Coordinates of C-alpha atoms in Angstrom, one line a residue:
X1 CA 4.6 -64.8 -7.1
X2 CA 5.1 -62.2 -4.0
X3 CA 6.1 -63.6 -0.7
X4 CA 3.7 -63.0 2.2
X5 CA 5.7 -60.2 3.4
X6 CA 6.3 -58.3 0.2
X7 CA 2.5 -58.8 -0.4
X8 CA 1.5 -57.2 3.0
X9 CA 3.9 -54.4 2.4
X10 CA 2.6 -53.6 -1.1
X11 CA -1.2 -53.8 0.1
X12 CA 0.0 -51.6 3.1
X13 CA 1.3 -49.0 0.3
X14 CA -1.8 -49.2 -1.9
X15 CA -3.9 -48.7 1.3
X16 CA -1.9 -45.4 2.3
X17 CA -1.9 -44.0 -0.9
X18 CA -5.8 -44.5 -1.3
X19 CA -5.8 -42.8 2.1
X20 CA -3.6 -39.8 1.3
X21 CA -6.0 -39.2 -1.9
X22 CA -9.1 -39.5 -0.1
X23 CA -8.1 -37.5 2.8
X24 CA -9.3 -33.8 1.6
X25 CA -12.7 -35.5 0.7
X26 CA -13.0 -37.3 4.1
X27 CA -11.7 -34.0 5.8
X28 CA -14.8 -32.1 4.0
X29 CA -17.3 -34.6 4.8
X30 CA -16.5 -34.6 8.4
X31 CA -16.2 -30.7 8.7
X32 CA -16.7 -29.3 11.4
X33 CA -15.3 -32.0 13.9
X34 CA -14.7 -28.8 16.8
X35 CA -15.7 -25.2 17.7
X36 CA -14.9 -22.8 15.0
X37 CA -12.5 -20.0 16.1
X38 CA -13.5 -16.7 14.4
X39 CA -10.6 -14.2 14.9
X40 CA -11.7 -10.6 15.2
X41 CA -8.6 -8.3 14.8
X42 CA -10.5 -5.4 16.8
X43 CA -11.0 -5.0 20.7
X44 CA -14.2 -6.6 21.9
X45 CA -17.2 -4.2 22.3
X46 CA -16.8 -2.4 18.7
X47 CA -18.8 -2.6 15.5
X48 CA -16.8 -5.4 14.1
X49 CA -17.0 -7.5 17.1
X50 CA -20.9 -7.0 17.3
X51 CA -21.1 -7.9 13.7
X52 CA -19.1 -11.2 14.5
X53 CA -21.0 -12.1 17.7
X54 CA -24.4 -11.7 16.0
X55 CA -23.2 -13.8 13.1
X56 CA -21.7 -16.4 15.1
X57 CA -25.3 -17.2 16.5
X58 CA -26.5 -18.1 13.1
X59 CA -23.3 -20.0 12.0
X60 CA -23.3 -22.2 14.9
X61 CA -26.9 -23.7 14.1
X62 CA -25.5 -23.9 10.5
X63 CA -22.4 -25.8 11.2
X64 CA -23.5 -27.6 14.2
X65 CA -20.4 -26.5 16.3
X66 CA -20.0 -23.5 18.8
X67 CA -18.4 -20.4 17.3
X68 CA -15.8 -18.7 19.5
X69 CA -15.1 -15.1 18.9
X70 CA -11.3 -14.4 19.5
X71 CA -10.4 -10.8 19.4
X72 CA -6.9 -10.4 18.4
X73 CA -6.5 -6.7 18.1
X74 CA -3.2 -4.5 17.5
X75 CA -0.9 -3.2 14.7
X76 CA -3.9 -2.1 12.4
X77 CA -5.3 -5.7 12.3
X78 CA -1.8 -7.3 11.4
X79 CA -1.8 -9.5 14.8
X80 CA -5.1 -10.9 14.0
X81 CA -4.5 -11.5 10.3
X82 CA -1.3 -13.2 11.2
X83 CA -2.8 -15.5 13.6
X84 CA -4.9 -16.8 11.0
X85 CA -2.5 -17.0 8.3
X86 CA -0.3 -19.2 10.4
X87 CA -3.3 -21.5 11.6
X88 CA -3.9 -25.0 10.4
X89 CA -5.8 -24.7 6.9
X90 CA -8.7 -27.0 8.0
X91 CA -11.6 -24.3 8.2
X92 CA -11.6 -24.7 12.1
X93 CA -9.8 -21.1 12.2
X94 CA -11.2 -17.9 10.4
X95 CA -10.8 -14.1 10.4
X96 CA -13.6 -11.9 10.0
X97 CA -12.0 -8.5 9.0
X98 CA -13.0 -5.2 7.5
X99 CA -11.5 -3.5 4.4
X100 CA -8.5 -2.9 6.9
X101 CA -7.5 -6.3 5.3
X102 CA -6.8 -4.8 1.9
X103 CA -5.2 -1.2 3.7
X104 CA -2.5 -2.9 5.9
X105 CA -0.4 -4.0 3.0
X106 CA 0.4 -0.6 2.0
X107 CA 0.7 0.8 5.6
X108 CA 3.0 -2.0 6.8
X109 CA 5.5 -3.0 3.9
X110 CA 6.9 -5.7 5.9
X111 CA 4.2 -7.8 7.0
X112 CA 4.6 -11.3 9.0
X113 CA 2.6 -13.2 6.1
X114 CA 2.3 -12.7 2.3
X115 CA -1.1 -10.8 1.9
X116 CA -1.4 -12.1 -1.6
X117 CA -1.0 -15.9 -0.6
X118 CA -1.8 -16.3 2.8
X119 CA -5.7 -16.5 2.7
X120 CA -8.4 -18.4 1.2
X121 CA -11.5 -16.0 0.7
X122 CA -14.8 -17.2 2.2
X123 CA -17.1 -14.5 1.7
X124 CA -17.7 -10.6 1.6
X125 CA -20.6 -10.1 3.8
X126 CA -21.5 -6.3 2.7
X127 CA -20.4 -3.0 2.6
X128 CA -21.2 0.2 4.8
X129 CA -20.2 3.8 3.9
X130 CA -18.5 6.2 6.1
X131 CA -20.2 9.8 6.1
X132 CA -18.9 13.4 6.1
X133 CA -20.6 15.7 8.6
X134 CA -20.4 19.5 10.1
X135 CA -22.3 21.6 12.7
X136 CA -25.6 22.6 12.1
X137 CA -24.3 26.2 11.8
X138 CA -21.6 25.3 9.5
X139 CA -21.4 27.7 6.4
X140 CA -20.7 24.3 4.3
X141 CA -24.3 23.7 3.3
X142 CA -23.8 21.0 1.0
X143 CA -21.1 18.5 -0.4
X144 CA -20.8 20.4 -3.3
X145 CA -20.2 23.7 -1.2
X146 CA -17.6 21.9 0.6
X147 CA -15.7 20.8 -2.7
X148 CA -16.1 24.3 -3.9
X149 CA -14.7 25.7 -0.8
X150 CA -11.9 23.5 -0.5
X151 CA -10.7 24.3 -4.2
X152 CA -11.2 27.9 -3.6
X153 CA -9.1 28.1 -0.4
X154 CA -7.0 25.0 -0.5
X155 CA -5.5 23.9 3.0
X156 CA -8.1 26.3 4.8
X157 CA -10.7 23.8 5.8
X158 CA -9.7 21.3 8.3
X159 CA -11.4 17.6 8.9
X160 CA -11.0 15.0 11.8
X161 CA -10.6 11.3 11.5
X162 CA -10.5 8.5 13.8
X163 CA -6.5 8.2 13.1
X164 CA -3.9 7.6 10.5
X165 CA -4.5 4.9 8.3
X166 CA -8.3 4.3 9.3
X167 CA -10.8 3.9 6.8
X168 CA -12.5 7.3 7.8
X169 CA -8.9 8.9 7.1
X170 CA -8.6 6.8 3.8
X171 CA -11.8 7.8 2.7
X172 CA -11.3 11.8 3.0
X173 CA -7.7 11.3 1.4
X174 CA -9.2 9.4 -1.7
X175 CA -11.6 12.3 -2.0
X176 CA -8.7 14.8 -2.0
X177 CA -7.1 12.6 -4.6
X178 CA -10.2 12.1 -6.6
X179 CA -11.6 15.5 -6.6
X180 CA -8.2 17.6 -6.8
X181 CA -8.9 19.3 -3.5
X182 CA -6.7 20.0 -0.3
X183 CA -8.2 19.8 3.2
X184 CA -6.0 19.8 6.3
X185 CA -6.2 16.4 8.2
X186 CA -6.4 16.3 11.9
X187 CA -5.9 12.7 13.4
X188 CA -7.6 11.5 16.6
X189 CA -7.5 8.5 19.0
X190 CA -10.9 7.3 17.8
X191 CA -14.3 8.8 16.9
X192 CA -15.4 10.6 20.1
X193 CA -12.5 13.0 20.6
X194 CA -13.3 13.9 16.8
X195 CA -17.0 14.6 17.4
X196 CA -16.0 16.6 20.7
X197 CA -13.7 18.8 18.8
X198 CA -16.1 19.2 15.9
X199 CA -19.0 20.1 18.1
X200 CA -16.5 22.6 19.9
X201 CA -15.4 24.1 16.6
X202 CA -11.9 23.1 16.5
X203 CA -12.3 21.4 13.0
X204 CA -14.8 22.2 10.1
X205 CA -15.8 18.8 9.5
X206 CA -15.4 15.0 10.1
X207 CA -15.2 11.8 8.0
X208 CA -16.8 9.2 10.5
X209 CA -18.3 5.8 10.8
X210 CA -22.3 5.9 10.5
X211 CA -22.6 4.3 14.0
X212 CA -20.3 6.7 15.6
X213 CA -22.4 9.7 14.7
X214 CA -25.9 8.4 14.0
X215 CA -27.0 9.8 17.5
X216 CA -25.7 13.1 16.9
X217 CA -27.2 13.3 13.3
X218 CA -30.6 12.2 14.9
X219 CA -30.6 14.6 17.6
X220 CA -29.7 17.5 14.9
X221 CA -26.1 18.2 16.6
X222 CA -24.6 17.2 13.5
X223 CA -25.6 17.8 9.8
X224 CA -24.6 15.5 7.0
X225 CA -22.9 16.5 3.7
X226 CA -22.5 13.0 1.9
X227 CA -22.0 9.6 2.4
X228 CA -18.6 7.8 0.8
X229 CA -20.3 4.8 -0.7
X230 CA -21.3 4.2 -4.4
X231 CA -25.1 4.3 -3.2
X232 CA -27.1 6.1 -0.8
X233 CA -27.3 4.5 2.7
X234 CA -30.8 3.3 3.9
X235 CA -29.9 4.8 7.3
X236 CA -29.5 8.3 5.6
X237 CA -31.7 8.0 2.5
X238 CA -31.9 11.8 2.1
X239 CA -27.9 12.2 2.1
X240 CA -26.4 12.3 -1.2
X241 CA -23.2 10.4 -2.1
X242 CA -19.9 12.2 -3.0
X243 CA -20.3 10.8 -6.6
X244 CA -23.7 12.4 -7.0
X245 CA -22.4 15.7 -5.7
X246 CA -19.8 16.2 -8.5
X247 CA -16.9 13.4 -7.8
X248 CA -17.7 10.6 -10.7
X249 CA -16.2 7.3 -9.6
X250 CA -15.6 8.0 -6.0
X251 CA -16.3 5.2 -3.7
X252 CA -14.8 4.6 -0.2
X253 CA -16.7 2.3 2.1
X254 CA -16.0 -0.1 4.4
X255 CA -16.5 -3.9 3.6
X256 CA -16.5 -6.9 5.9
X257 CA -15.1 -10.2 4.8
X258 CA -14.2 -13.6 6.0
X259 CA -11.3 -15.3 5.0
X260 CA -9.7 -18.8 6.2
X261 CA -5.9 -19.8 5.9
X262 CA -4.6 -20.5 2.5
X263 CA -4.7 -24.2 1.6
X264 CA -8.1 -24.7 3.1
X265 CA -9.6 -27.6 1.0
X266 CA -12.1 -26.2 -1.6
X267 CA -15.0 -28.3 -0.4
X268 CA -14.5 -26.8 3.1
X269 CA -14.5 -23.4 1.4
X270 CA -17.5 -23.8 -0.5
X271 CA -19.2 -25.3 2.6
X272 CA -18.1 -22.4 5.0
X273 CA -19.6 -20.0 2.0
X274 CA -23.0 -21.5 2.2
X275 CA -23.1 -21.6 5.9
X276 CA -22.2 -17.9 6.2
X277 CA -24.5 -16.9 3.5
X278 CA -27.4 -18.6 5.3
X279 CA -26.3 -17.2 8.7
X280 CA -26.2 -13.7 7.3
X281 CA -29.7 -13.9 6.1
X282 CA -31.2 -14.7 9.6
X283 CA -33.4 -11.8 10.9
X284 CA -31.2 -11.2 14.0
X285 CA -27.9 -10.8 11.7
X286 CA -29.9 -8.5 9.4
X287 CA -30.9 -6.2 12.0
X288 CA -27.3 -6.0 13.4
X289 CA -25.9 -5.4 9.8
X290 CA -28.4 -2.7 9.3
X291 CA -27.6 -1.0 12.7
X292 CA -24.0 -0.7 11.3
X293 CA -24.8 0.8 8.2
X294 CA -24.2 -2.5 6.3
X295 CA -25.8 -3.3 3.0
X296 CA -25.5 -7.2 2.5
X297 CA -23.7 -8.5 -0.5
X298 CA -22.8 -12.0 0.3
X299 CA -20.2 -12.1 -2.6
X300 CA -18.7 -15.6 -3.6
X301 CA -14.9 -16.7 -2.5
X302 CA -14.0 -15.8 -6.3
X303 CA -15.7 -12.4 -6.2
X304 CA -14.2 -11.4 -2.4
X305 CA -10.7 -12.2 -3.9
X306 CA -11.1 -9.9 -6.9
X307 CA -12.6 -7.2 -4.5
X308 CA -9.8 -7.7 -1.8
X309 CA -7.1 -7.5 -4.5
X310 CA -8.6 -4.4 -6.5
X311 CA -9.1 -2.5 -3.1
X312 CA -5.3 -3.2 -2.2
X313 CA -4.3 -1.8 -5.4
X314 CA -6.7 1.5 -4.7
X315 CA -5.4 2.1 -1.5
X316 CA -1.8 1.4 -2.1
X317 CA -2.0 4.4 -4.6
X318 CA -3.9 6.6 -1.9
X319 CA -1.2 5.7 0.7
X320 CA 1.6 6.5 -1.7
X321 CA 0.3 9.6 -3.4
X322 CA -0.5 11.2 0.2
X323 CA 2.5 10.0 2.0
X324 CA 0.3 8.2 4.7
X325 CA 1.9 6.6 7.6
X326 CA 0.3 4.5 10.3
X327 CA -0.3 6.0 14.0

């Protein structure tokens, strides 16, 4: 028979083992225990920041904790991504990024985190297309006309984007690869100077986000050639897609996804997915998403993981084929 000291030691060991085995379940049951930090790797006041703050209102109600939006902009979203990748995997620090999440691994080969291992996907909220626009008096009357002119006169036409490595730049470069055309790229620092030079006649067309050009389209100062998504946009139901205009299988939209650090317990991932899904269906968020041109998809964690991997492979090929370098 054990002596009393040995017995107490043995029982303590059993208790600790049981506690260790139960820790993930206890953590999941108690979650969340403090405010949720939602890292946005873009400056405050931009489209992604607006999406995060609108989503945070409903998410706070779902989780019973405040949502603190933390803008960690810089290095093409790498700074914000790295902040979350190195955070405690307890569900209290999350990342809301765009398709830039899958673009940066090909633009920055030496990342401070392993892009394929550092994150646990939570949800892909939805997708928004970019758009190709011209001046009202442009001789390019349609997307098909643009493609024909680009093939007939390689390099003669010029397009502007919000900068090297941005979604607007890569949408155009994917079109060049897919449609086998050559158009000269003119990079800018943001959307505003692109529109200014397009209106002034310095460039022939622009690839832009919907929110950045919708006021000009609505006022008749710009005309739409096509949208870059797989389907037409509710914001521009009359505008065709490039796929409809003679480039089958072309799709280059912006998606919005939420990620946790790798190692976050599966029950917490599932709980967060449900909370984000319900918060995204609230009327206030749906209106904000619509204003950004976003169509909700609310994909599962597994679907989000597959999409992020496929997108990374797609953009890696475009970056390599077109020798794209970040600003």
